[in-house]
């Protein structure tokens, strides 16, 4: 039953600013803090920009200049698919001898999905395969640029005044001179390129900037205020009587994807450059270590650093559920998989009465009291036929089967509520974790190289509806 | 000209390339320069099918002239309706066409489904997996695409697949047996 393996059946609780319950496959594990982290309690940083169709990398400065668009690839304005360049042979007069005609290649853009071509909007065929296509200019570009410059200058002036005030007041306490609000103002009109998080103890670079700016004579930019017009263009006379040509009307989505022009007619839909995508890296907010860092190369899907929870925490999965009946004890078969290469000891503990984390369970659960031992993950186990099977004394009432680093075990569930929803149970899983990342302290005693710490996680399982 | 119909009711003109593995049932006429791939099915149940020239019918395509749903095959007084298909059409892999009238230069993409009441004019493109079962005449040069069967009009009709047809007419006989064509009566036999 593949539905038992769906990710939202088994949820692990993450202790962060918000208590988040999500499946282990979406969580990260910070091995420096020894805690689970979800996407909401890590900080996301942009690693690199790349185009999804030509897979070309672009440095962030260049991406910002090109407004996060690829230079070579275009999107179909009709269906947003990627446009491909096609060539035709057209007879063209030779430059030397006007009377003879030779076949020249002419290129046009075409969409493979909706069959839109660049000839539909009247764009002439180009003689070069790439680089010949231009986006039409926005008639308001100059005014917008002038407005942006003016507001950026204003923001900078505000920031300087704020910093000056703060400095004058707090001279002896220099490191805390700049508040979060100041940084926010800098970001207001896109001045700063990257969010600079205040690290305690980091040197203050803006101070140097302050003294320079005081002496500089900044160019005053003046803008004219926008003029309000009394008269509006009248509607054409046949506005109400003209029949609609439905294929010519653009859809809202097509229109809004071109915010410069927002054309109402399909014959004015010009292709736009393709939007770039980013690769992001994740960082734990408490210890500032990277949890996930992808490779720089857009064609590679691997990670330089990949601290995902499934490779550190044993994973509970539902294997089979019998018919669940109200207030009748049923036995559910679960599996526990050990992701690390060393032997792991796991203890399951039921939730106590009044546990603040136990808010969703609708059934009582009896977990096995004995400690479960999981063998380490051995990558070569499939190929090694001579390996002796490890001998674990398994209680057949508790452990159903054992297979390399996985065991199946039973829990007893008594549904307590007769309502329509799913039966949910929760328990705590306590396992030992060997931190291989911590620096090995040179110890005098011949101790085990790594000490095990015990981690506890709260797990919730959704077992499906009651059977009448 | 009147050609004697070949056994099985299929009337395949000279110059058409029809593979033996294709299933042709009923009264079907196939024009010259048409290529019918193996596993294509052309079934004339409720009336004859006339296919023009230069068409490309790919694998697992189903062109069927079927009875309307509420009429049993044995009912009397039901006139057989002819299904006409024009020239230079392309029926891509896995499409199903029950439309009674198809014009020229149309492309019916993979797994598209045309109902009985649709009439395609010329230059239409029915996109992949699009089901068109409305009762209407599709205007010329219409493109039906997307999961919601959005429509738009293109400015030029799709080009006839002459290159592909020539290639297939050369290569297919190397790997498949062909159905027998009717000898053309263009040159009269001299006594």
mmCIF file of C-alpha atoms in Angstrom, chain A residues 4 317-324 329-335 365-366 368 398 400 408-414 423 425 461-463:
data_model
loop_
_atom_site.group_PDB
_atom_site.id
_atom_site.type_symbol
_atom_site.label_atom_id
_atom_site.label_comp_id
_atom_site.label_asym_id
_atom_site.label_seq_id
_atom_site.Cartn_x
_atom_site.Cartn_y
_atom_site.Cartn_z
ATOM 1 C CA UNK A 4 1.106 4.240 3.922
ATOM 2 C CA UNK A 317 7.404 4.238 8.813
ATOM 3 C CA UNK A 318 4.029 2.557 8.859
ATOM 4 C CA UNK A 319 4.080 -0.884 7.329
ATOM 5 C CA UNK A 320 0.602 -2.275 7.818
ATOM 6 C CA UNK A 321 -2.554 -1.249 9.628
ATOM 7 C CA UNK A 322 -5.303 -3.688 10.584
ATOM 8 C CA UNK A 323 -8.938 -2.623 10.791
ATOM 9 C CA UNK A 324 -9.121 0.006 13.485
ATOM 10 C CA UNK A 329 -6.994 -2.925 20.768
ATOM 11 C CA UNK A 330 -5.316 -3.290 17.366
ATOM 12 C CA UNK A 331 -1.756 -4.106 16.477
ATOM 13 C CA UNK A 332 -0.010 -1.844 14.014
ATOM 14 C CA UNK A 333 3.236 -2.852 12.332
ATOM 15 C CA UNK A 334 5.854 -0.110 12.081
ATOM 16 C CA UNK A 335 9.387 -0.136 10.727
ATOM 17 C CA UNK A 365 -0.824 3.675 22.270
ATOM 18 C CA UNK A 366 1.229 0.990 23.991
ATOM 19 C CA UNK A 368 7.296 -1.803 23.368
ATOM 20 C CA UNK A 398 7.840 -7.039 19.807
ATOM 21 C CA UNK A 400 8.319 -8.817 13.701
ATOM 22 C CA UNK A 408 9.649 -4.133 12.075
ATOM 23 C CA UNK A 409 7.951 -3.860 15.433
ATOM 24 C CA UNK A 410 4.422 -3.852 16.797
ATOM 25 C CA UNK A 411 2.596 -1.199 18.723
ATOM 26 C CA UNK A 412 -0.854 -1.565 20.219
ATOM 27 C CA UNK A 413 -3.389 1.128 19.458
ATOM 28 C CA UNK A 414 -6.751 1.673 21.152
ATOM 29 C CA UNK A 423 -6.752 7.983 14.185
ATOM 30 C CA UNK A 425 -1.095 8.393 17.822
ATOM 31 C CA UNK A 461 1.507 8.934 13.175
ATOM 32 C CA UNK A 462 -1.673 9.225 11.198
ATOM 33 C CA UNK A 463 -3.185 5.764 10.931
#
